[in-house]
Short mmCIF file of C-alpha atoms in Angstrom, two decimals:
data_model
loop_
_atom_site.label_atom_id
_atom_site.label_comp_id
_atom_site.label_asym_id
_atom_site.label_seq_id
_atom_site.Cartn_x
_atom_site.Cartn_y
_atom_site.Cartn_z
CA UNK A 371 203.69 165.61 95.47
CA UNK A 372 202.55 166.32 99.01
CA UNK A 373 202.07 170.01 98.22
CA UNK A 374 199.69 169.21 95.36
CA UNK A 375 197.68 166.84 97.59
CA UNK A 376 197.35 169.64 100.14
CA UNK A 377 196.11 172.00 97.40
CA UNK A 378 193.50 169.43 96.31
CA UNK A 379 192.31 169.03 99.88
CA UNK A 380 191.94 172.78 100.41
CA UNK A 381 190.14 173.08 97.07
CA UNK A 382 187.83 170.23 98.10
CA UNK A 383 186.90 171.99 101.34
CA UNK A 384 186.25 175.25 99.48
CA UNK A 385 184.05 173.50 96.90
CA UNK A 386 182.09 171.69 99.61
CA UNK A 387 181.38 175.00 101.35
CA UNK A 388 180.50 176.68 98.05
CA UNK A 389 178.34 173.78 96.92
CA UNK A 390 176.38 173.50 100.14
CA UNK A 391 175.71 177.25 100.23
CA UNK A 392 174.34 177.04 96.69
CA UNK A 393 172.26 173.95 97.39
CA UNK A 394 170.63 175.75 100.32
CA UNK A 395 170.19 178.99 98.33
CA UNK A 396 168.60 177.08 95.48
CA UNK A 397 166.27 175.17 97.79
CA UNK A 398 165.20 178.36 99.58
CA UNK A 399 164.62 180.17 96.29
CA UNK A 400 162.52 177.31 94.91
CA UNK A 401 160.59 177.12 98.19
CA UNK A 402 159.68 180.82 98.01
CA UNK A 403 158.56 180.41 94.41
CA UNK A 404 156.53 177.29 95.11
CA UNK A 405 154.80 179.09 97.97
CA UNK A 406 154.01 182.03 95.65
CA UNK A 407 156.33 184.53 97.37
CA UNK A 408 158.27 185.87 94.39
CA UNK A 409 159.17 189.11 96.20
CA UNK A 410 160.96 187.26 98.99
CA UNK A 411 162.84 185.11 96.49
CA UNK A 412 164.06 188.20 94.65
CA UNK A 413 164.90 189.98 97.93
CA UNK A 414 166.91 186.95 99.00
CA UNK A 415 168.94 187.05 95.82
CA UNK A 416 169.37 190.83 95.50
CA UNK A 417 170.11 191.30 99.21
CA UNK A 418 171.68 194.78 98.86
CA UNK A 419 168.45 196.21 97.45
CA UNK A 420 165.87 197.70 99.82
CA UNK A 421 163.29 194.87 100.13
CA UNK A 422 160.40 197.35 100.14
CA UNK A 423 161.26 198.33 96.56
CA UNK A 424 160.90 194.69 95.51
CA UNK A 425 157.47 194.11 97.11
CA UNK A 426 155.04 193.99 94.22
CA UNK A 427 152.90 191.68 92.16
CA UNK A 428 155.11 189.84 89.70
CA UNK A 429 153.80 188.00 86.68
CA UNK A 430 153.83 184.22 86.91
CA UNK A 431 156.53 184.15 84.22
CA UNK A 432 158.88 186.12 86.51
CA UNK A 433 158.27 183.52 89.22
CA UNK A 434 159.07 180.76 86.74
CA UNK A 435 162.34 182.47 85.79
CA UNK A 436 163.36 182.89 89.43
CA UNK A 437 162.29 179.29 90.10
CA UNK A 438 164.54 178.13 87.27
CA UNK A 439 167.36 180.19 88.80
CA UNK A 440 166.80 178.42 92.12
CA UNK A 441 166.85 175.04 90.41
CA UNK A 442 170.11 175.97 88.66
CA UNK A 443 171.66 177.08 91.95
CA UNK A 444 170.63 173.75 93.45
CA UNK A 445 172.03 171.47 90.74
CA UNK A 446 175.22 173.50 90.29
CA UNK A 447 175.81 173.27 94.04
CA UNK A 448 175.16 169.54 93.92
CA UNK A 449 177.55 168.97 91.00
CA UNK A 450 180.37 170.93 92.64
CA UNK A 451 179.82 169.21 95.98
CA UNK A 452 179.96 165.77 94.38
CA UNK A 453 182.96 166.78 92.25
CA UNK A 454 184.80 167.98 95.34
CA UNK A 455 185.12 164.46 96.72
CA UNK A 456 186.96 163.43 93.55
CA UNK A 457 189.09 166.59 93.59
CA UNK A 458 190.42 165.37 96.96
CA UNK A 459 192.31 162.70 94.98
CA UNK A 460 193.28 165.07 92.17
CA UNK A 461 190.82 163.74 89.59
CA UNK A 462 191.24 165.82 86.42
CA UNK A 463 187.62 165.47 85.25
CA UNK A 464 186.25 166.56 88.64
CA UNK A 465 188.62 169.54 88.79
CA UNK A 466 187.44 170.77 85.40
CA UNK A 467 183.75 169.92 85.99
CA UNK A 468 183.66 171.94 89.22
CA UNK A 469 185.57 174.81 87.60
CA UNK A 470 183.23 174.93 84.63
CA UNK A 471 179.95 174.63 86.55
CA UNK A 472 180.79 176.64 89.66
CA UNK A 473 183.17 179.03 87.95
CA UNK A 474 180.83 180.01 85.14
CA UNK A 475 177.90 180.33 87.54
CA UNK A 476 179.94 182.72 89.65
CA UNK A 477 181.18 184.61 86.61
CA UNK A 478 177.58 185.44 85.70
CA UNK A 479 176.86 186.35 89.30
CA UNK A 480 179.89 188.65 89.41
CA UNK A 481 179.09 190.36 86.11
CA UNK A 482 175.40 190.97 86.72
CA UNK A 483 174.90 191.01 90.50
CA UNK A 484 178.21 192.15 92.03
CA UNK A 485 179.10 194.74 89.41
CA UNK A 486 175.48 195.89 89.35
CA UNK A 487 175.65 196.59 93.09
CA UNK A 488 172.63 194.39 93.89
CA UNK A 489 174.28 192.11 96.46
CA UNK A 490 176.12 192.38 99.73
CA UNK A 491 179.71 191.27 100.11
CA UNK A 492 178.62 188.44 102.43
CA UNK A 493 177.65 185.85 101.35
CA UNK A 494 177.62 186.47 97.59
CA UNK A 495 180.96 188.08 96.84
CA UNK A 496 182.65 185.87 99.43
CA UNK A 497 181.34 182.79 97.59
CA UNK A 498 182.80 184.15 94.34
CA UNK A 499 186.17 184.48 96.07
CA UNK A 500 185.79 180.94 97.48
CA UNK A 501 185.09 179.43 94.05
CA UNK A 502 187.93 181.42 92.46
CA UNK A 503 190.35 180.19 95.13
CA UNK A 504 189.14 176.60 94.68
CA UNK A 505 189.69 176.83 90.92
CA UNK A 506 193.14 178.39 91.25
CA UNK A 507 194.30 175.90 93.89
CA UNK A 508 193.04 172.83 92.05
CA UNK A 509 194.39 173.99 88.67
CA UNK A 510 197.76 174.85 90.18
CA UNK A 511 197.89 171.47 91.92
CA UNK A 512 196.86 169.61 88.79
CA UNK A 513 199.34 171.32 86.46
CA UNK A 514 202.12 171.19 89.06
CA UNK A 515 201.47 167.47 89.56
CA UNK A 516 201.78 166.83 85.82
CA UNK A 517 205.18 168.54 85.70
CA UNK A 518 206.56 166.61 88.66
CA UNK A 519 205.23 163.19 87.57
#
């Protein structure tokens, strides 16, 4: 039982880190959009792309799409951060909520940004590894706990 509690605690710490990074990224993205700097928002997201190639006039609709992306980063980070405090105690609903929200967000990131070569390893790919580790640790702890109970 102590091993599963340790796994939940490590998962909690990983989700807090992941969540806070995404809250900040979302807030920064929305701030760039609200200030009318779509190019900087896109450069911040696609950080492996030469920023000079992204400096252009974007249509307002592109800014709205990137703004929505920033909002999604923000709320997904918030949900996983809040869930993490319940994961600490091994709460099944929190484990699955964080895995679904954070995990699916990172799956899309991995498929379109990482595999596309548009992002640097740090922080993006590292955050995908962090969320994957949090999911694996919390799932292992949860299913191990059920077998030993």
